[in-house]
Coordinates of C-alpha atoms in Angstrom, one line a residue:
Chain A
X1 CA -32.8 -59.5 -39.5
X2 CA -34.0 -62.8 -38.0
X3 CA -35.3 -65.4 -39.6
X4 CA -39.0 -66.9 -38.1
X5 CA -39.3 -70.5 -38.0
X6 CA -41.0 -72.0 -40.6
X7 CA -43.6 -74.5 -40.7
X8 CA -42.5 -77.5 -43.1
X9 CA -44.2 -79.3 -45.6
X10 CA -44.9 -82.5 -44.9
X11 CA -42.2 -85.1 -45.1
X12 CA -39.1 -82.4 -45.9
X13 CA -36.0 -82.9 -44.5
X14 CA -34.6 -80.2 -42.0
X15 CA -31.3 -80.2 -43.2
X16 CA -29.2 -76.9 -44.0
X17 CA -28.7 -76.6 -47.9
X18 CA -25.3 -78.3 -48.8
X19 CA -22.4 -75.8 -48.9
X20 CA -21.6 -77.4 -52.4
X21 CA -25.5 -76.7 -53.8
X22 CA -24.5 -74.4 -56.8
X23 CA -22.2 -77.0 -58.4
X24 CA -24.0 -79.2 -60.9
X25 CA -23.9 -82.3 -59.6
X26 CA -24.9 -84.0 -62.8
X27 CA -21.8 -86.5 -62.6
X28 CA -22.9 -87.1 -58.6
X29 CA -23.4 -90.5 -58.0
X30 CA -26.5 -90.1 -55.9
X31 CA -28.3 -88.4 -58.8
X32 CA -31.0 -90.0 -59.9
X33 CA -31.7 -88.4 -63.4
X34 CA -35.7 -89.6 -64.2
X35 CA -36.8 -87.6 -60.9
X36 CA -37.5 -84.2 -61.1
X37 CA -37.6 -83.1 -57.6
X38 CA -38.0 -86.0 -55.4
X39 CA -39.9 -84.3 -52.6
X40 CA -42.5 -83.2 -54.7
X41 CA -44.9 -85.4 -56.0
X42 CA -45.1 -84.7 -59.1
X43 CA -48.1 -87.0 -60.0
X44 CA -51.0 -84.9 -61.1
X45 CA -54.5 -86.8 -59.1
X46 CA -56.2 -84.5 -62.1
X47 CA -54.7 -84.4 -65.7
X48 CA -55.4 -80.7 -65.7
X49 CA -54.8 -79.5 -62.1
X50 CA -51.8 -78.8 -60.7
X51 CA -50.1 -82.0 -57.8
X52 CA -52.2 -82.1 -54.7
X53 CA -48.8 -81.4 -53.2
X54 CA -48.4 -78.0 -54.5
X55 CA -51.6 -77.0 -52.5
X56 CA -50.2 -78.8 -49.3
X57 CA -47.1 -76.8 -50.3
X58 CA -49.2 -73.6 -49.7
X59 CA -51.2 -74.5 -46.4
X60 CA -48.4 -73.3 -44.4
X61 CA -47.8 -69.6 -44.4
X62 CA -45.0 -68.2 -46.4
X63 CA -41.7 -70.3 -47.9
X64 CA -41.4 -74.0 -47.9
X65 CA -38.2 -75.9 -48.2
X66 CA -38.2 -78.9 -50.5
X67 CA -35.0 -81.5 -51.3
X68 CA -34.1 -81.6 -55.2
X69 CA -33.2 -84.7 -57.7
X70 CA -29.4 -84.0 -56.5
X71 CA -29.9 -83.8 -52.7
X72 CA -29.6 -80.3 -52.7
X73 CA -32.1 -78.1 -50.7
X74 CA -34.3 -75.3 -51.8
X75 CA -36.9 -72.9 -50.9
X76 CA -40.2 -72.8 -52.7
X77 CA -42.7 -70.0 -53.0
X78 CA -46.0 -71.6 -53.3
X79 CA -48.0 -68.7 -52.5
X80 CA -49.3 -66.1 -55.5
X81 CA -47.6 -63.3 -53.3
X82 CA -44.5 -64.2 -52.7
X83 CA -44.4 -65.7 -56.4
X84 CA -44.7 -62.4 -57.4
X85 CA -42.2 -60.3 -54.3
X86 CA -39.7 -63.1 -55.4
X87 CA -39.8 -62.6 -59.1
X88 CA -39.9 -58.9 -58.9
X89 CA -36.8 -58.5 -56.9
X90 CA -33.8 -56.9 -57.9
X91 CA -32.4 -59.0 -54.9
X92 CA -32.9 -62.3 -56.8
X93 CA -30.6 -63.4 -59.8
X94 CA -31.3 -65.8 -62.9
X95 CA -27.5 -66.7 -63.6
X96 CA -26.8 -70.3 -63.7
X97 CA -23.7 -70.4 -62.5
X98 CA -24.9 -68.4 -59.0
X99 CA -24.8 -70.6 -55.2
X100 CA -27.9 -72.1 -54.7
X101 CA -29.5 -71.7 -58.1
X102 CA -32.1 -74.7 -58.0
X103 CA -31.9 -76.8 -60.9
X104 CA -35.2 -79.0 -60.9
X105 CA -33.4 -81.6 -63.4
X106 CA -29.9 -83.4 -64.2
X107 CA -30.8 -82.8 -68.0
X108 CA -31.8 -79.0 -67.1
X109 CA -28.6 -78.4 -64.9
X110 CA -26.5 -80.0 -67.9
X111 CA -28.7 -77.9 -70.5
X112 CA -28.0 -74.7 -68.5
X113 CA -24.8 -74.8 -67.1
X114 CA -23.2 -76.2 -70.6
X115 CA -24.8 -74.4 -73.3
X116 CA -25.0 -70.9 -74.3
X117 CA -26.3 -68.7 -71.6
X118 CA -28.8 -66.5 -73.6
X119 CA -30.6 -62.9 -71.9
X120 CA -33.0 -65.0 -69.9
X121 CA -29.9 -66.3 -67.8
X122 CA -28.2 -62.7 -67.6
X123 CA -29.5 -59.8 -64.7
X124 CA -29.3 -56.0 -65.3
X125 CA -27.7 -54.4 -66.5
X126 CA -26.4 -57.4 -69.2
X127 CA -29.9 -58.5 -69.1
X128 CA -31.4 -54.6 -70.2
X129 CA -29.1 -54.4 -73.5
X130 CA -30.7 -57.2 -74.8
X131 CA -34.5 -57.1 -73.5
X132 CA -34.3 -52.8 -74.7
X133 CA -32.9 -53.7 -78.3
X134 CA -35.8 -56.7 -78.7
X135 CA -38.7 -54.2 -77.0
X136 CA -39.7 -52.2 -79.9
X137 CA -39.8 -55.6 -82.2
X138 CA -42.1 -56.9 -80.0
X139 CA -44.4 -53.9 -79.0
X140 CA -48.6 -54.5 -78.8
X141 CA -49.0 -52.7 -82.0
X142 CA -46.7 -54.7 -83.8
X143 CA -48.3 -57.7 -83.2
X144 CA -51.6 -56.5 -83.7
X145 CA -50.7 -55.4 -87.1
X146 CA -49.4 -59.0 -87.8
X147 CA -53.0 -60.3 -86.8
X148 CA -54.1 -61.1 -90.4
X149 CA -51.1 -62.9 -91.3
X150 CA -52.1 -64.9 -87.6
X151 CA -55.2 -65.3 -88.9
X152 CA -54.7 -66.9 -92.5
X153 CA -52.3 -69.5 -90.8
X154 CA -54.7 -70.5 -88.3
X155 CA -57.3 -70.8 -90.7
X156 CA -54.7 -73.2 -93.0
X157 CA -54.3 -75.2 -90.1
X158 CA -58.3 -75.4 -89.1
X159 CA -58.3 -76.9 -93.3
X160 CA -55.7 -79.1 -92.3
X161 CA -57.6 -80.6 -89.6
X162 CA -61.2 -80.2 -91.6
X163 CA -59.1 -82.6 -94.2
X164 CA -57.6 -85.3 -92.1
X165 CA -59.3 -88.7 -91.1
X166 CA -60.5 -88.9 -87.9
X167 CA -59.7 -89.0 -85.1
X168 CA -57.2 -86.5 -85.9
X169 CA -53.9 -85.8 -83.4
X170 CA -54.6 -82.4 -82.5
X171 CA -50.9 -81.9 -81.3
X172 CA -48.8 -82.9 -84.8
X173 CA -51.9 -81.7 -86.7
X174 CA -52.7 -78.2 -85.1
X175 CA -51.3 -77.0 -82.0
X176 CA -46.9 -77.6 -82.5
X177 CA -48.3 -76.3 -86.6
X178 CA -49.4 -72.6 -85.4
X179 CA -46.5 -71.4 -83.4
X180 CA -44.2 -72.7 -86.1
X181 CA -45.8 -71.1 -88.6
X182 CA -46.3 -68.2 -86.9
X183 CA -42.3 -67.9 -85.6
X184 CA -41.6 -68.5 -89.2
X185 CA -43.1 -65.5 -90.1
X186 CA -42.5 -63.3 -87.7
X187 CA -38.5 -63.9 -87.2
X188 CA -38.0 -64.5 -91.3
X189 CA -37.3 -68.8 -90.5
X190 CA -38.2 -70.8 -93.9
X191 CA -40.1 -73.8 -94.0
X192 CA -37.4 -75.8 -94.3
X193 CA -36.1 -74.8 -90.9
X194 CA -39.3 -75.5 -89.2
X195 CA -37.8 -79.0 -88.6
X196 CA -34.6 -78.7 -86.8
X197 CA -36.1 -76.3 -84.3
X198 CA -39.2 -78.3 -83.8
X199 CA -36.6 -81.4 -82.8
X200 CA -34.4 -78.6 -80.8
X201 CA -37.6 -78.4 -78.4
X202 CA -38.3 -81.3 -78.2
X203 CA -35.0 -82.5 -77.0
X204 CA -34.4 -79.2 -75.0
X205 CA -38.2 -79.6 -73.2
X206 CA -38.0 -83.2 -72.0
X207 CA -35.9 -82.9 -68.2
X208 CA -35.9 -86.7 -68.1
X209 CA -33.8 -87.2 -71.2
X210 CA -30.4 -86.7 -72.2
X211 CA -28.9 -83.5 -71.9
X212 CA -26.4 -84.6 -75.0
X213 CA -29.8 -85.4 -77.7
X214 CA -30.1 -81.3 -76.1
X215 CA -26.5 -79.8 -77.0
X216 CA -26.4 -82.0 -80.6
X217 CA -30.0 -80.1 -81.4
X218 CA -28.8 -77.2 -80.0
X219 CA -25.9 -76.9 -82.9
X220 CA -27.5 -78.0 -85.8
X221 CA -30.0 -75.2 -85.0
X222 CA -27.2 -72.9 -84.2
X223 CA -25.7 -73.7 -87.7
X224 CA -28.5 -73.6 -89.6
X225 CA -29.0 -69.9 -87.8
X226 CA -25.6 -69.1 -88.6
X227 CA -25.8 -70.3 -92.4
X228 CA -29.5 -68.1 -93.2
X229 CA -28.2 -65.1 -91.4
X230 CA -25.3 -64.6 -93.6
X231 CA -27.5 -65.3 -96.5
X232 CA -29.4 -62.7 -95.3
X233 CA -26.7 -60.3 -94.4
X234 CA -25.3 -60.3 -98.1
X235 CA -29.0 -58.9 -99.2
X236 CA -28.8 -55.1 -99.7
X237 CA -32.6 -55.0 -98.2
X238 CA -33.1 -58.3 -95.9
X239 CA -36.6 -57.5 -94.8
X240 CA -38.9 -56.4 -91.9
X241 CA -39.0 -59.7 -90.1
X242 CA -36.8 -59.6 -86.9
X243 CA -33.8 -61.0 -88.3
X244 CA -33.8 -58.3 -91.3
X245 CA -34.3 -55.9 -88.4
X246 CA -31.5 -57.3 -86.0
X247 CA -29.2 -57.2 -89.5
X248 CA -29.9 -53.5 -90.5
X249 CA -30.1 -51.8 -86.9
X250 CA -27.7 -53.8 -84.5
X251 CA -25.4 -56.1 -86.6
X252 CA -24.9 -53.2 -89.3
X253 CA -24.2 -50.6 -86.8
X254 CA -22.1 -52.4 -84.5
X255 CA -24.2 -52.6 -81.8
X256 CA -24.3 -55.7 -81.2
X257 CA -21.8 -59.1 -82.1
X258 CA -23.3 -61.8 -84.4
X259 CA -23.3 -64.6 -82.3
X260 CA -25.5 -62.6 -80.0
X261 CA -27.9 -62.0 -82.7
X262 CA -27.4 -65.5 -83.7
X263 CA -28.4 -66.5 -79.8
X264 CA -31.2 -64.4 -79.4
X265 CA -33.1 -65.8 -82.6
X266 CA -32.4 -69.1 -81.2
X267 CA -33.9 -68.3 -78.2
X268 CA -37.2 -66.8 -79.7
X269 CA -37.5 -69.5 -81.6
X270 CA -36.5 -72.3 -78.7
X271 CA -38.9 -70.4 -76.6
X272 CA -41.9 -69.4 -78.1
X273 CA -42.8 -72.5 -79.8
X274 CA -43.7 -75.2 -77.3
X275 CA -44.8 -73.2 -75.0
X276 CA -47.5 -71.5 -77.3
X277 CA -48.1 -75.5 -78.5
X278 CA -48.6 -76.5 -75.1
X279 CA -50.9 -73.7 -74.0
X280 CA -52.9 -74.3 -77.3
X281 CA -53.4 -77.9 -76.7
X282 CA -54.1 -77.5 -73.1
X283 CA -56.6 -74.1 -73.3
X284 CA -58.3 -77.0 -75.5
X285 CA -58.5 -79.4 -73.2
X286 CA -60.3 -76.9 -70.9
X287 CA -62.6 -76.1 -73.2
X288 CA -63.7 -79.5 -74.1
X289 CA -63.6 -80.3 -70.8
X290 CA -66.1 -77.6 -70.0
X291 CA -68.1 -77.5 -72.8
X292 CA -70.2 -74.8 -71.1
X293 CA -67.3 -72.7 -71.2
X294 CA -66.7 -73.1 -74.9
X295 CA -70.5 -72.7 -75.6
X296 CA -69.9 -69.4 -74.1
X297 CA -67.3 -68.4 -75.8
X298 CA -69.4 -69.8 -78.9
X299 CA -71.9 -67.7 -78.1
X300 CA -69.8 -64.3 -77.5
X301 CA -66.8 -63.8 -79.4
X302 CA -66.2 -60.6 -77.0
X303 CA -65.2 -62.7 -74.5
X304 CA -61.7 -64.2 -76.3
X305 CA -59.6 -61.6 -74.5
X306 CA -60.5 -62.6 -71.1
X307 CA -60.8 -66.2 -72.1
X308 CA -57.2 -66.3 -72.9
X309 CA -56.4 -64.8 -70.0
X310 CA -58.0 -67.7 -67.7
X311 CA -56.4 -70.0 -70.5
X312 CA -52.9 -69.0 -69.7
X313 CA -53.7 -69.0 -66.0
X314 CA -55.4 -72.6 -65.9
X315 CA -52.8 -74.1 -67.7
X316 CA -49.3 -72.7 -66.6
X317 CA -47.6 -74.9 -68.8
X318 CA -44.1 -73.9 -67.7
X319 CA -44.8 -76.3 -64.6
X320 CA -41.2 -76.3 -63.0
X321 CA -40.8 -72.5 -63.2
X322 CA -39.1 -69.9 -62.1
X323 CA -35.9 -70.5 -60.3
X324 CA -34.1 -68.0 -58.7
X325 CA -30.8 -67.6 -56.7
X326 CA -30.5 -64.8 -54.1
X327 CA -28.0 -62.0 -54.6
X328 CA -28.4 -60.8 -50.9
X329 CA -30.1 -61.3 -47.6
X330 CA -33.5 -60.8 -48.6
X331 CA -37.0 -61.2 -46.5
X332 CA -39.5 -62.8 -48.7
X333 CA -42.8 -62.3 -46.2
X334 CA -41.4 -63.1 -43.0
X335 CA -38.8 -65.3 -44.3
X336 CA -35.4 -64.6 -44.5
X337 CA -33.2 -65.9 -47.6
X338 CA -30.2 -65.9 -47.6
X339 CA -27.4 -64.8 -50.3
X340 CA -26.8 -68.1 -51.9
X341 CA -30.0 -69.5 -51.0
X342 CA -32.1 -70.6 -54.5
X343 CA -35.9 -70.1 -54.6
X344 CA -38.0 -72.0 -57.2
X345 CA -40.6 -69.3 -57.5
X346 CA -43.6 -71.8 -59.2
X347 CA -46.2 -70.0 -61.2
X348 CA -48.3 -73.2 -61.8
X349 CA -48.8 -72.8 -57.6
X350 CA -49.0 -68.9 -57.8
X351 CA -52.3 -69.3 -60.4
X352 CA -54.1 -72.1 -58.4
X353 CA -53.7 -69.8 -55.2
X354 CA -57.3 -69.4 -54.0
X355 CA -56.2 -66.2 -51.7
X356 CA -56.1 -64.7 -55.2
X357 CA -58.4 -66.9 -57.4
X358 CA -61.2 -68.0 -55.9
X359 CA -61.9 -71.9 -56.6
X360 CA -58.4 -71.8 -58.3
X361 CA -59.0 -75.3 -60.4
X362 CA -62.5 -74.3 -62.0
X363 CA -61.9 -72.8 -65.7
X364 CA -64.0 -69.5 -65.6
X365 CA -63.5 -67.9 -69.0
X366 CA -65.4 -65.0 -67.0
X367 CA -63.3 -64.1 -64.3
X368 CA -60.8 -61.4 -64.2
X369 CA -56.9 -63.3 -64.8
X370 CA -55.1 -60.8 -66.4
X371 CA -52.5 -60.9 -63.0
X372 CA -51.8 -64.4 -63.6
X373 CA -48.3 -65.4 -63.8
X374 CA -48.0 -67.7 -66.4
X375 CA -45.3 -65.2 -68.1
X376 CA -43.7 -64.7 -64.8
X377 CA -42.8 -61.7 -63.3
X378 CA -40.1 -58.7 -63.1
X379 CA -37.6 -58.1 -65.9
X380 CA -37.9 -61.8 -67.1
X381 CA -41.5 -61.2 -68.0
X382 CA -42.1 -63.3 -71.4
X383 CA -41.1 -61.1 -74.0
X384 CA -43.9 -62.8 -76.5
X385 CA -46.9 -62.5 -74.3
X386 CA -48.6 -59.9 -76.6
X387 CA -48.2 -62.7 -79.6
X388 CA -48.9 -65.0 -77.2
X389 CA -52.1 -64.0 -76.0
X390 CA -53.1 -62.9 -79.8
X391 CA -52.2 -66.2 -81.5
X392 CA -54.8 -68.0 -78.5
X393 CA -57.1 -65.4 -79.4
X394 CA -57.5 -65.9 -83.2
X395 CA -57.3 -69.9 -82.2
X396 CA -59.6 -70.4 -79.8
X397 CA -62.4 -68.1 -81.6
X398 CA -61.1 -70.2 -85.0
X399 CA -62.1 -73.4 -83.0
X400 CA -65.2 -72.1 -81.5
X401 CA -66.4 -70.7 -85.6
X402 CA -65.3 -73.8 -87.4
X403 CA -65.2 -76.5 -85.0
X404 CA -68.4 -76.1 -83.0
X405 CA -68.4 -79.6 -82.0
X406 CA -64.9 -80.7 -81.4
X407 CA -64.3 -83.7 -78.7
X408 CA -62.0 -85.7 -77.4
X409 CA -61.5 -89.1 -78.9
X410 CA -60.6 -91.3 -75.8
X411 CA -61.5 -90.3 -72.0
X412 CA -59.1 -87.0 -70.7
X413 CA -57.9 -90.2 -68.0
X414 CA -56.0 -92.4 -71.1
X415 CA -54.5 -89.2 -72.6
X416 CA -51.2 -89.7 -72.0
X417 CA -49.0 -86.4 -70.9
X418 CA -45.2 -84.6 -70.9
X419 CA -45.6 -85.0 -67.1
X420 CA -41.6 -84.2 -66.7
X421 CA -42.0 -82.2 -69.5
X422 CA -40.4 -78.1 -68.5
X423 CA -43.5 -77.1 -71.0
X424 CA -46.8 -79.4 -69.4
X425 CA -48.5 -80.8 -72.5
X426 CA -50.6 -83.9 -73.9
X427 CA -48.1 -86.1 -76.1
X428 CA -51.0 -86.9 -78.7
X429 CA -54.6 -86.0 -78.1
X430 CA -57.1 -87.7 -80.6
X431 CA -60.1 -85.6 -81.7
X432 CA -63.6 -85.6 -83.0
X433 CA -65.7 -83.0 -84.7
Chain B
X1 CA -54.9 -39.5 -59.7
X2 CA -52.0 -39.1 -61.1
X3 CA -49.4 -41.7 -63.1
X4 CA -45.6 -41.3 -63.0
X5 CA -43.2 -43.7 -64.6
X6 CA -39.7 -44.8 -65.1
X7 CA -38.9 -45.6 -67.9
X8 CA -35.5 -46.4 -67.3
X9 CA -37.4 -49.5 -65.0
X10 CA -39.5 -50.2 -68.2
X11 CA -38.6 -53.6 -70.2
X12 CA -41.5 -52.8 -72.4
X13 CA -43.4 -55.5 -71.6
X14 CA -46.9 -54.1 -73.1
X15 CA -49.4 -55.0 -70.5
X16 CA -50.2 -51.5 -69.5
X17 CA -50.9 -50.9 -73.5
X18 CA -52.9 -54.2 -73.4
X19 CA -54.6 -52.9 -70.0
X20 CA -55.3 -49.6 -69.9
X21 CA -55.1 -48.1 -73.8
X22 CA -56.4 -45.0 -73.4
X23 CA -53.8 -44.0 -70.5
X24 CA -50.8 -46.1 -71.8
X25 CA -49.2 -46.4 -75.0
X26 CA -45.8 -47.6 -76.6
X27 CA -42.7 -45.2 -78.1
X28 CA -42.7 -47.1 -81.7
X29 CA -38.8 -46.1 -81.7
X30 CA -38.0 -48.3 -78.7
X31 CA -41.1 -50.0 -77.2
X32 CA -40.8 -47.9 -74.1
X33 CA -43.8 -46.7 -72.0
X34 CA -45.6 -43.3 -72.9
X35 CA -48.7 -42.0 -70.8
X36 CA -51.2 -40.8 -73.1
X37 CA -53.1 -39.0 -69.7
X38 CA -51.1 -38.3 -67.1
X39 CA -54.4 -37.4 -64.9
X40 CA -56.4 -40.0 -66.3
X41 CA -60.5 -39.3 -66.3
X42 CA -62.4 -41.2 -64.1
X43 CA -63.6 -43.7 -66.5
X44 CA -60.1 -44.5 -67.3
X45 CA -58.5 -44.9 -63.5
X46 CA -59.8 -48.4 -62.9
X47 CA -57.7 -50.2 -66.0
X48 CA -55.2 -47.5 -65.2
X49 CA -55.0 -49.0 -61.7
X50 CA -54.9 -52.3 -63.1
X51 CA -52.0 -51.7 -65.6
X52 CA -50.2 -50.4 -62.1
X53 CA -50.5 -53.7 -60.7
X54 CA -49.5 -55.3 -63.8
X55 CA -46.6 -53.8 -64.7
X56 CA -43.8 -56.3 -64.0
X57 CA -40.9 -54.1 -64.1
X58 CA -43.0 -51.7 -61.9
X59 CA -42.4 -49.0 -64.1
X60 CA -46.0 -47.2 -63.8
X61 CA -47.2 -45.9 -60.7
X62 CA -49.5 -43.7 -59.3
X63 CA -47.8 -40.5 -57.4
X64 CA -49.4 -37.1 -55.3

């Protein structure tokens, strides 16, 4: 196989990727640590659309090649169809510790190569144990049988906001409160753990901090995990949450060790609360933003499914995602990668590709999304997207019933933005109703 | 038209249940894919086509 040249994006060095690119450079004296991927600019022109630069990104035809915060070289699919080839190879590989994995921070290199790897950093066939022993916890049914309980929490919250003075922060008072609450549930957590893994998010979100405020998070969590589940363990009957599951069918029989159970609940937790807070506060923001979108909605509560669907494809709040390291020679359209070579397949420029969405950057609660990658693609699929899309659903309607005329307190311009955040999201967002 | 599957590609991701529910279904006992029409009728083949294409694991698929 040959490999065709390429046309480059604009101002991208020509360079061959550094033979040392799979080391984490984090102690590299050219590393600048507050830039997340130099070459790109990350600057949104639009608070809600993706950088003008993914688009230029995409005018040529196939891969790009773009220089990282350590000087390291990668290839970017920009394009929804080679988003989706990359992501859905068996060729490609999600372990950290791979040649030419891209890291798209210092802190996310440190967080990665220097914490516990859990299933989302493992490939087949380590990968399949895990993802096949969580699967029938996290089935369609399931969660739609957990709607009410999604439901009453929701409308707690919508009381919560009815009650406070205005304007109200719709972050701290509503969108980080739902996925909490609704982890909490679903995975057995008590209130009194909401806390520590609302911090471990934080700390573990922000690619422009420390990767140390990350790791010290990371424990406290990890013993706090540690202390509940062998409070649960010593219960003859702990429950029908996912940790009373994990205790009876895997820890109980031997199938798997604790401080794999112990990792995996970390993980759900870790992972399905900011970015269900982000995509609630921005699926907000496009609402209010196009109020006649949320007067249809309003006006047809049939429409939530599909809504949610455009939601999660407008806002792609995992911005920096997915990277990928090749196992193999692998052609990717006409380009060849090479094994070693690292990929950073990015869904935010997969759902604004207007080959596959026409007039990507208008929110169209009416067109068909449901292929948007906002939950990636191939094994690695989010394993929460059926809770995912159901908590939005029972939100957005909730707003749309009890908050017919929410707006936003100051101009969508001044709201200030996680812009180096891994999960895009408005720090604070001040509303009206 | 007619659905095959692999359910040893399956990760039990749920979007052909969420797609295409009266062709698709989940095995309560391990959240694995089960085809509830194997020859789907004709009002069912578009969101059975759909789930096809949605399937991330490429577990589904339509054979001869």
């Amino acid at each position: 196989m040959q490999a065709h040249p390429r046309p480059k994006a604009p101002n991208m060095p020509a360079s061959p990727i550094p033979e040392d690119s799979a080391s984490c450079p984090f102690h590299d004296g050219r590393s600048d640590k507050s830039a997340v991927i130099p070459d790109f600019q990350i600057l949104r022109e639009h608070p809600l659309n993706p950088p003008g630069q993914l688009n230029l990104l995409r005018q040529g035809k196939g891969l790009s090649r773009v220089r990282l915060w350590d000087g390291s070289e990668t290839w970017v699919a920009a394009h929804y169809d080679d988003v989706r080839e990359v992501l859905g190879s068996p060729a490609f590989s999600t372990v950290t510790k791979r040649k030419g994995y891209p890291f798209v921070s210092a802190q996310r290199c440190d967080v990665l190569q220097n914490g516990r790897p859990n299933f989302t950093f493992m490939d087949a066939p380590e990968h399949t144990r895990f993802r096949r022993m969580l699967a029938r916890m996290f089935t369609v049914d399931r969660f739609a049988r957990m709607r009410p309980a999604i439901e009453a929490i929701v409308e707690a919250r919508c009381d919560a906001l009815e009650n406070s003075p205005q304007p109200a922060d719709f972050i701290t008072t509503f969108a980080h409160e739902i996925p909490v609450r609704v982890l909490a549930e679903l995975v057995g957590v008590p209130e009194e753990g909401i806390a520590l893994f609302l911090q471990a998010g934080k700390s573990r979100f922000d690619l422009s901090g420390e990767a140390a405020a990350s790791h010290a998070t990371g424990e406290v969590l990890w013993s706090y995990l540690d202390r509940l589940l062998a409070e649960r363990e010593a219960l003859p009957d702990p429950g029908e949450n996912v940790m009373g599951q994990l205790i009876t069918q895997q820890l109980r029989t031997g199938q798997f060790e604790r401080d794999e159970l112990i990792l995996v609940i970390n993980q759900l937790l870790v992972a399905g609360f900011d970015t269900t807070a982000a995509s609630i506060a921005i699926g907000t923001l496009a609402f209010l933003t196009n109020p006649d979108q949320f007067a249809l909605l309003k006006a047809d509560t049939a429409r939530a499914e599909k809504a949610v669907h455009e939601v999660l494809r407008y806002a792609t709040v995992l911005q920096f995602h997915a990277s990928r390291a090749a196992k193999e020679d692998v052609m990717i359209g006409d380009q060849l990668v090479r094994e070693g070579e690292g990929v950073l397949a990015l869904l935010l420029a997969a759902n604004r590709d207007p080959a596959v969405f026409a007039e990507p950057d208008r929110f169209d609660i009416d067109r068909d999304a449901a292929h948007h990658m906002a939950f990636s693609f191939g094994i690695h699929q989010c394993l929460g997207q059926s809770l995912a899309r159901l908590e939005l659903q029972v939100v957005f309607l909730a707003l749309a019933r009890r908050f017919p005329g929410l707006h936003l307190g100051r101009p969508l311009e001044e709201i200030d933005f996680a812009v180096q955040g891994l999960a895009y999201t408005p720090n604070t967002m001040p509303v009206f109703w | 038209m007619k659905i095959g599957t692999d359910v040893h590609k399956c990760i039990g991701a749920g979007q052909c249940v969420t797609a295409a529910p009266a062709v698709f279904a989940q095995n309560e006992e391990d959240g694995m894919v089960i085809v509830l029409q194997d020859q789907p009728q004709a009002d069912s083949i578009p969101a059975a086509l759909a789930a096809i294409r949605l399937c991330p694991a490429r577990a589904i698929f339509e054979r001869d």
